[in-house]
Amino acid sequence: MMRRQYSAYNYFFWLLLFLFLSSCEEPYMPKEIVAPNRFLVVTGFINTNGATRINLSRTQNLSDASAPLAETGATVWVEGEGGGTFTLEETTAGTYEHSGFDVSSFRQCRLRIRLRNKEYASEYISIKQTPPIDSLTWRADATGLDILVNTHDPQNQTRYYRWEYDDAWEYLSQFYADLEYVDGQVRARDQNSPEIYRCFQFGKSTDIKLGNTIKLSEDRVHEALLLRLPSNSVRLRSRYSMLVRQYALTKEEFEYYDILKRNTENLGTLFDPLPSQLTGNIKSLSDPTEIVIGYIGAHSVQEMRLFISAPELPGRWRRPPSGCVLDTIGVSEVPFFLDRGVNLPVAEFVEFGRVSGYTIADAPCVDCRFYGTNVRPSYW
């Protein structure tokens, strides 16, 4: 009996000791994470067939929840190897733009930046001509849809590619409303009523899409995967569109983006590769040891847009339940249910030839503006 009692005391002693020690643990914060470093970050490229947009900002600590600090008041310009310059104007905080310039006389060019008492410059870079996109295709299977890009360079001069995209999709409310509630009255919707059934949502690529043909005898990219959407994606419920931008890269620019991709996408487990040092082509002219993050390339851009409509997709795909339901209220209950805007009217409820009430639903099930904008894009 005494032995069992001693064992119980012994167990609780070690349990309390463990809890006490674990409560005294402090998170390990390496100096690299908490150091107040504010390295210059340069993003963008020199566009040889359209607007050039360069963004300047500063790095921040991992524990910093605020948005990156924009670098404002800089002087930014493009400089040709034999002379000639084009100055970019600051359009918003940290964003510098030029509507388009003729670099046909340049064999090489570079980006120059002046910040108060410091100057920076990229290496001189060769100008690449991006071949057109041959096609955008899609392929559906039982669980989702793949969007694929095809391109080639008949001169076999490109070899290294990068893609970005902006996408948009039509969003339809769960219920189409014949009625609206205005100034305490239920009335029929008309042509002056705002659109609340059909809206649009927008997105853009967030990961780095790269491709190369260096191991192929022909410079041809066949069905490079840009995006996979699951079969129950809200983007595919009505109509979907993707605008793809294609860039031709130099070998060095491709390697920079490849390291950036691996450092940002393939970390998190014991079996992932260790981060690689990210070395760009931008240097401080006054302090060669200063770290500057970014790589500036110079190339043209090729674009293509794709549309996909729901009737084109497999009929066997099951749509997830919406959670939206219709309720019925009497005429006298209208103020109680509709005054706060939590619910919206949908249709009249008729009994014995007269309106005795209305069907209503939660506002997000009726008004698509809770999830997007009712302003139709110009390309739709």
Coordinates of C-alpha atoms in Angstrom, one line a residue:
M1 CA 0.0 0.0 0.0
M2 CA 2.8 2.4 1.0
R3 CA 4.7 1.5 -2.2
R4 CA 1.8 2.4 -4.5
Q5 CA 1.3 5.7 -2.6
Y6 CA 5.0 6.5 -3.0
S7 CA 4.8 5.8 -6.7
A8 CA 1.8 8.2 -7.1
Y9 CA 3.7 11.0 -5.3
N10 CA 6.8 10.3 -7.4
Y11 CA 4.7 10.5 -10.6
F12 CA 3.1 13.9 -9.6
F13 CA 6.5 15.3 -8.5
W14 CA 8.1 14.6 -11.9
L15 CA 5.0 15.9 -13.7
L16 CA 5.1 19.2 -11.8
L17 CA 8.8 19.5 -12.4
F18 CA 8.3 19.0 -16.2
L19 CA 5.6 21.6 -16.3
F20 CA 7.7 24.1 -14.4
L21 CA 10.7 23.6 -16.6
S22 CA 8.7 23.8 -19.9
S23 CA 7.0 27.0 -18.7
C24 CA 10.5 28.6 -18.3
E25 CA 11.5 27.9 -22.0
E26 CA 12.0 30.9 -24.2
P27 CA 11.9 30.9 -28.0
Y28 CA 15.2 30.8 -29.7
M29 CA 15.6 34.0 -31.7
P30 CA 18.9 34.1 -33.8
K31 CA 20.5 37.5 -34.2
E32 CA 19.8 37.3 -38.0
I33 CA 16.1 37.3 -37.3
V34 CA 16.0 40.2 -34.8
A35 CA 18.7 42.4 -36.2
P36 CA 17.4 45.7 -37.5
N37 CA 18.5 45.1 -41.1
R38 CA 16.9 47.2 -43.8
F39 CA 18.4 46.0 -47.1
L40 CA 17.3 47.5 -50.3
V41 CA 15.0 45.3 -52.4
V42 CA 14.7 46.0 -56.1
T43 CA 11.9 44.2 -58.1
G44 CA 10.8 44.5 -61.7
F45 CA 12.5 44.4 -65.1
I46 CA 13.2 46.7 -68.1
N47 CA 10.3 46.2 -70.5
T48 CA 11.4 46.6 -74.1
N49 CA 7.9 46.6 -75.6
G50 CA 5.8 48.3 -72.9
A51 CA 5.7 50.1 -69.6
T52 CA 8.7 49.5 -67.2
R53 CA 7.8 49.4 -63.5
I54 CA 10.5 49.1 -60.8
N55 CA 9.6 48.8 -57.1
L56 CA 12.0 49.8 -54.3
S57 CA 11.5 48.7 -50.7
R58 CA 13.3 47.6 -47.6
T59 CA 13.6 44.2 -46.0
Q60 CA 12.1 43.6 -42.6
N61 CA 12.4 41.1 -39.7
L62 CA 10.4 37.9 -39.7
S63 CA 8.6 39.1 -36.5
D64 CA 7.6 42.4 -38.1
A65 CA 3.9 42.2 -39.0
S66 CA 3.8 45.6 -40.8
A67 CA 4.0 46.0 -44.6
P68 CA 7.4 46.4 -46.2
L69 CA 8.7 49.9 -46.1
A70 CA 8.6 51.6 -49.5
E71 CA 11.7 53.5 -50.6
T72 CA 10.5 56.8 -51.7
G73 CA 12.1 59.9 -53.3
A74 CA 14.7 57.9 -55.3
T75 CA 16.0 58.9 -58.8
V76 CA 15.7 55.8 -61.1
W77 CA 16.8 55.6 -64.7
V78 CA 17.8 53.2 -67.5
E79 CA 21.2 53.7 -69.1
G80 CA 22.3 52.3 -72.4
E81 CA 25.8 50.9 -72.9
G82 CA 26.8 53.5 -75.5
G83 CA 25.0 56.4 -73.9
G84 CA 21.3 57.4 -73.7
T85 CA 19.1 57.4 -70.6
F86 CA 15.4 57.1 -69.7
T87 CA 14.2 58.4 -66.4
L88 CA 11.4 56.6 -64.4
E89 CA 8.9 58.7 -62.5
E90 CA 7.6 57.8 -59.0
T91 CA 3.8 57.1 -59.5
T92 CA 3.1 55.7 -56.0
A93 CA 5.2 55.3 -52.9
G94 CA 8.2 53.2 -53.9
T95 CA 7.0 52.5 -57.5
Y96 CA 8.8 54.0 -60.4
E97 CA 7.5 53.8 -64.0
H98 CA 8.1 54.8 -67.6
S99 CA 5.4 54.3 -70.2
G100 CA 7.8 52.8 -72.7
F101 CA 11.0 53.7 -74.4
D102 CA 12.9 52.7 -77.5
V103 CA 16.0 50.5 -76.6
S104 CA 16.5 49.3 -80.2
S105 CA 19.8 51.2 -80.3
F106 CA 21.0 49.5 -77.1
R107 CA 23.0 46.2 -77.2
Q108 CA 23.0 46.2 -73.5
C109 CA 21.5 48.4 -70.7
R110 CA 21.4 48.7 -67.0
L111 CA 19.3 50.2 -64.2
R112 CA 20.7 53.1 -62.1
I113 CA 19.3 54.2 -58.7
R114 CA 20.2 57.2 -56.6
L115 CA 19.1 57.4 -52.9
R116 CA 20.1 60.6 -51.1
N117 CA 23.9 60.0 -50.7
K118 CA 24.1 56.5 -52.2
E119 CA 24.0 55.2 -55.8
Y120 CA 23.3 51.7 -57.1
A121 CA 23.6 50.1 -60.5
S122 CA 22.8 46.7 -62.0
E123 CA 25.2 45.0 -64.3
Y124 CA 24.9 45.7 -68.0
I125 CA 22.5 43.1 -69.3
S126 CA 21.7 41.8 -72.8
I127 CA 18.2 42.5 -74.1
K128 CA 16.1 39.4 -74.8
Q129 CA 13.3 39.2 -77.3
T130 CA 10.5 37.0 -75.9
P131 CA 8.9 34.6 -78.4
P132 CA 5.1 34.6 -78.7
I133 CA 2.9 32.2 -76.7
D134 CA 1.7 29.4 -79.0
S135 CA -1.3 28.5 -77.0
L136 CA -2.9 28.2 -73.6
T137 CA -4.8 25.0 -73.0
W138 CA -6.6 23.3 -70.1
R139 CA -7.2 19.6 -69.2
A140 CA -9.7 18.4 -66.7
D141 CA -9.7 15.1 -64.8
A142 CA -11.8 13.6 -62.0
T143 CA -10.4 15.9 -59.3
G144 CA -9.5 19.2 -61.0
L145 CA -8.3 21.2 -63.9
D146 CA -4.8 22.0 -65.2
I147 CA -3.9 25.2 -67.1
L148 CA -1.0 24.7 -69.5
V149 CA 1.2 26.9 -71.7
N150 CA 2.9 26.1 -75.0
T151 CA 5.6 28.1 -76.7
H152 CA 8.7 27.8 -78.8
D153 CA 11.5 29.8 -80.3
P154 CA 12.3 28.8 -83.9
Q155 CA 15.8 30.5 -83.6
N156 CA 16.6 28.3 -80.5
Q157 CA 17.8 31.5 -78.7
T158 CA 15.5 31.7 -75.7
R159 CA 15.9 28.5 -73.7
Y160 CA 14.9 30.1 -70.3
Y161 CA 11.3 31.2 -69.6
R162 CA 9.3 32.7 -66.8
W163 CA 5.5 33.1 -66.5
E164 CA 3.1 35.2 -64.4
Y165 CA -0.6 35.5 -64.6
D166 CA -3.6 37.5 -63.5
D167 CA -6.9 35.7 -63.2
A168 CA -10.5 36.6 -62.8
W169 CA -13.7 34.7 -62.4
E170 CA -17.4 35.4 -62.5
Y171 CA -19.2 34.9 -59.2
L172 CA -23.0 34.3 -59.1
S173 CA -25.1 34.7 -56.0
Q174 CA -26.8 31.6 -54.7
F175 CA -30.2 33.2 -55.2
Y176 CA -31.4 35.6 -57.8
A177 CA -33.4 38.4 -56.2
D178 CA -36.5 39.8 -57.9
L179 CA -37.0 42.3 -54.9
E180 CA -35.0 44.8 -53.0
Y181 CA -35.6 46.5 -49.6
V182 CA -35.3 50.3 -49.8
D183 CA -36.5 52.9 -47.3
G184 CA -38.4 50.4 -45.3
Q185 CA -40.3 49.1 -48.3
V186 CA -40.0 45.9 -50.3
R187 CA -40.2 46.7 -54.0
A188 CA -39.4 45.1 -57.4
R189 CA -35.9 45.5 -58.7
D190 CA -35.5 47.4 -61.9
Q191 CA -32.8 48.6 -64.4
N192 CA -31.7 51.3 -61.9
S193 CA -31.1 48.8 -59.1
P194 CA -27.5 47.8 -58.6
E195 CA -26.3 44.5 -59.9
I196 CA -26.1 42.0 -57.0
Y197 CA -26.4 38.6 -58.8
R198 CA -23.3 38.7 -61.0
C199 CA -19.9 39.8 -59.6
F200 CA -16.2 39.4 -60.4
Q201 CA -13.2 38.4 -58.3
F202 CA -9.6 38.7 -59.1
G203 CA -6.3 37.1 -58.3
K204 CA -2.7 36.7 -59.5
S205 CA 0.1 34.3 -59.4
T206 CA 1.9 34.1 -56.1
D207 CA 4.6 31.5 -56.8
I208 CA 7.4 31.5 -59.4
K209 CA 6.7 29.7 -62.7
L210 CA 9.9 28.7 -64.6
G211 CA 10.7 26.5 -67.6
N212 CA 13.7 25.7 -69.7
T213 CA 14.6 23.7 -72.8
I214 CA 18.4 23.5 -72.2
K215 CA 18.4 19.7 -72.5
L216 CA 16.2 19.6 -75.6
S217 CA 17.4 19.9 -79.2
E218 CA 14.5 22.1 -80.0
D219 CA 13.6 25.2 -78.0
R220 CA 10.0 24.2 -77.4
V221 CA 8.0 24.2 -74.2
H222 CA 5.2 21.7 -74.2
E223 CA 2.3 22.0 -71.7
A224 CA 4.1 23.7 -68.8
L225 CA 1.8 23.7 -65.8
L226 CA 0.8 27.2 -64.7
L227 CA -2.0 26.4 -62.3
R228 CA -4.1 23.5 -61.0
L229 CA -7.6 24.2 -59.7
P230 CA -9.6 21.6 -57.7
S231 CA -13.0 20.6 -59.2
N232 CA -14.8 22.3 -56.4
S233 CA -13.0 25.7 -56.9
V234 CA -15.3 28.7 -56.7
R235 CA -13.3 30.0 -59.7
L236 CA -14.8 27.4 -62.0
R237 CA -18.5 27.7 -61.0
S238 CA -19.5 30.1 -63.8
R239 CA -16.7 31.6 -66.1
Y240 CA -13.0 31.9 -65.5
S241 CA -10.3 33.9 -67.3
M242 CA -6.5 33.9 -67.1
L243 CA -4.1 36.4 -68.6
V244 CA -0.6 34.9 -68.9
R245 CA 2.6 37.0 -69.4
Q246 CA 5.7 35.3 -70.8
Y247 CA 9.3 36.5 -70.3
A248 CA 12.5 35.3 -71.9
L249 CA 15.3 35.2 -69.4
T250 CA 19.1 35.1 -69.5
K251 CA 20.8 32.0 -67.9
E252 CA 21.8 34.2 -65.0
E253 CA 18.3 35.6 -64.4
F254 CA 16.8 32.1 -64.6
E255 CA 19.3 30.9 -62.0
Y256 CA 18.4 33.8 -59.7
Y257 CA 14.7 33.0 -59.9
D258 CA 15.3 29.3 -59.5
I259 CA 17.2 29.9 -56.3
L260 CA 14.5 32.3 -55.1
K261 CA 11.8 29.6 -55.9
R262 CA 13.6 26.9 -54.0
N263 CA 14.3 29.1 -51.0
T264 CA 10.6 30.2 -50.7
E265 CA 8.7 27.1 -51.7
N266 CA 10.7 24.0 -50.7
L267 CA 11.5 24.7 -47.1
G268 CA 9.7 23.5 -43.9
T269 CA 10.8 19.9 -43.3
L270 CA 14.0 18.1 -42.3
F271 CA 14.3 16.7 -45.8
D272 CA 14.0 20.0 -47.7
P273 CA 17.2 21.6 -49.1
L274 CA 19.0 24.2 -47.1
P275 CA 18.5 27.8 -48.3
S276 CA 20.9 29.0 -50.9
Q277 CA 22.6 32.4 -51.0
L278 CA 20.6 34.7 -53.2
T279 CA 23.0 36.9 -55.3
G280 CA 21.5 39.4 -57.6
N281 CA 23.0 41.7 -60.2
I282 CA 22.6 45.1 -58.4
K283 CA 25.5 46.6 -56.5
S284 CA 26.1 49.7 -54.3
L285 CA 28.6 51.9 -56.1
S286 CA 29.8 53.4 -52.8
D287 CA 30.0 50.2 -50.7
P288 CA 30.6 46.9 -52.6
T289 CA 30.0 45.0 -49.3
E290 CA 26.4 46.3 -48.9
I291 CA 23.7 43.6 -49.5
V292 CA 21.2 44.5 -52.2
I293 CA 18.4 42.1 -53.1
G294 CA 17.0 41.8 -56.6
Y295 CA 17.8 41.0 -60.2
I296 CA 17.1 43.3 -63.2
G297 CA 16.5 41.8 -66.6
A298 CA 15.7 43.4 -69.9
H299 CA 13.2 41.7 -72.2
S300 CA 10.0 42.0 -74.1
V301 CA 6.7 40.6 -72.8
Q302 CA 4.2 38.3 -74.6
E303 CA 0.6 37.9 -73.4
M304 CA -2.3 35.6 -74.1
R305 CA -5.8 35.3 -72.4
L306 CA -7.8 32.1 -71.8
F307 CA -11.5 31.7 -71.0
I308 CA -13.2 28.7 -69.5
S309 CA -17.0 28.4 -69.0
A310 CA -18.7 26.0 -66.6
P311 CA -20.7 24.2 -69.4
E312 CA -17.3 23.1 -70.9
L313 CA -16.3 21.3 -67.7
P314 CA -17.1 17.7 -66.7
G315 CA -20.7 17.2 -65.6
R316 CA -19.7 14.6 -63.0
W317 CA -18.0 17.3 -60.9
R318 CA -20.0 17.8 -57.7
R319 CA -20.4 21.3 -56.4
P320 CA -20.0 21.7 -52.7
P321 CA -23.1 22.7 -50.7
S322 CA -23.4 26.5 -50.3
G323 CA -25.0 26.5 -46.8
C324 CA -27.6 29.0 -48.1
V325 CA -31.3 28.4 -47.4
L326 CA -34.5 30.3 -48.1
D327 CA -36.8 31.3 -45.3
T328 CA -40.3 32.7 -45.5
I329 CA -41.6 35.7 -43.6
G330 CA -45.0 37.4 -43.4
V331 CA -45.6 40.9 -44.5
S332 CA -45.9 42.1 -40.9
E333 CA -42.5 40.6 -40.1
V334 CA -40.6 42.6 -42.8
P335 CA -39.1 45.3 -40.5
F336 CA -37.9 42.8 -37.9
F337 CA -36.0 40.6 -40.5
L338 CA -34.9 43.2 -43.1
D339 CA -34.2 46.5 -41.3
R340 CA -30.7 45.4 -40.1
G341 CA -29.5 44.3 -43.5
V342 CA -28.6 40.8 -42.3
N343 CA -31.2 39.3 -44.6
L344 CA -32.4 40.4 -48.1
P345 CA -35.7 39.7 -49.9
V346 CA -35.6 37.3 -52.8
A347 CA -39.2 36.8 -54.1
E348 CA -42.8 37.2 -53.2
F349 CA -44.7 34.5 -51.4
V350 CA -48.2 34.2 -52.9
E351 CA -51.1 32.4 -51.3
F352 CA -54.7 32.4 -52.6
G353 CA -53.8 35.0 -55.3
R354 CA -52.3 37.6 -53.0
V355 CA -48.9 38.4 -51.5
S356 CA -48.8 37.1 -48.0
G357 CA -45.1 37.3 -47.4
Y358 CA -41.6 37.0 -48.9
T359 CA -38.8 34.6 -49.2
I360 CA -35.5 35.9 -47.7
A361 CA -31.9 34.7 -47.3
D362 CA -28.7 35.7 -45.6
A363 CA -27.4 38.8 -47.4
P364 CA -24.2 37.1 -48.7
C365 CA -26.3 34.5 -50.4
V366 CA -28.2 37.2 -52.4
D367 CA -25.7 40.0 -52.8
C368 CA -22.6 39.0 -54.7
R369 CA -20.8 42.2 -53.7
F370 CA -20.0 40.6 -50.3
Y371 CA -17.4 38.6 -52.2
G372 CA -16.4 40.8 -55.2
T373 CA -17.2 43.7 -57.4
N374 CA -20.1 44.2 -59.7
V375 CA -18.0 46.2 -62.1
R376 CA -17.5 44.1 -65.2
P377 CA -13.9 44.0 -66.6
S378 CA -13.5 45.5 -70.0
Y379 CA -12.2 42.2 -71.5
W380 CA -15.2 40.2 -70.2

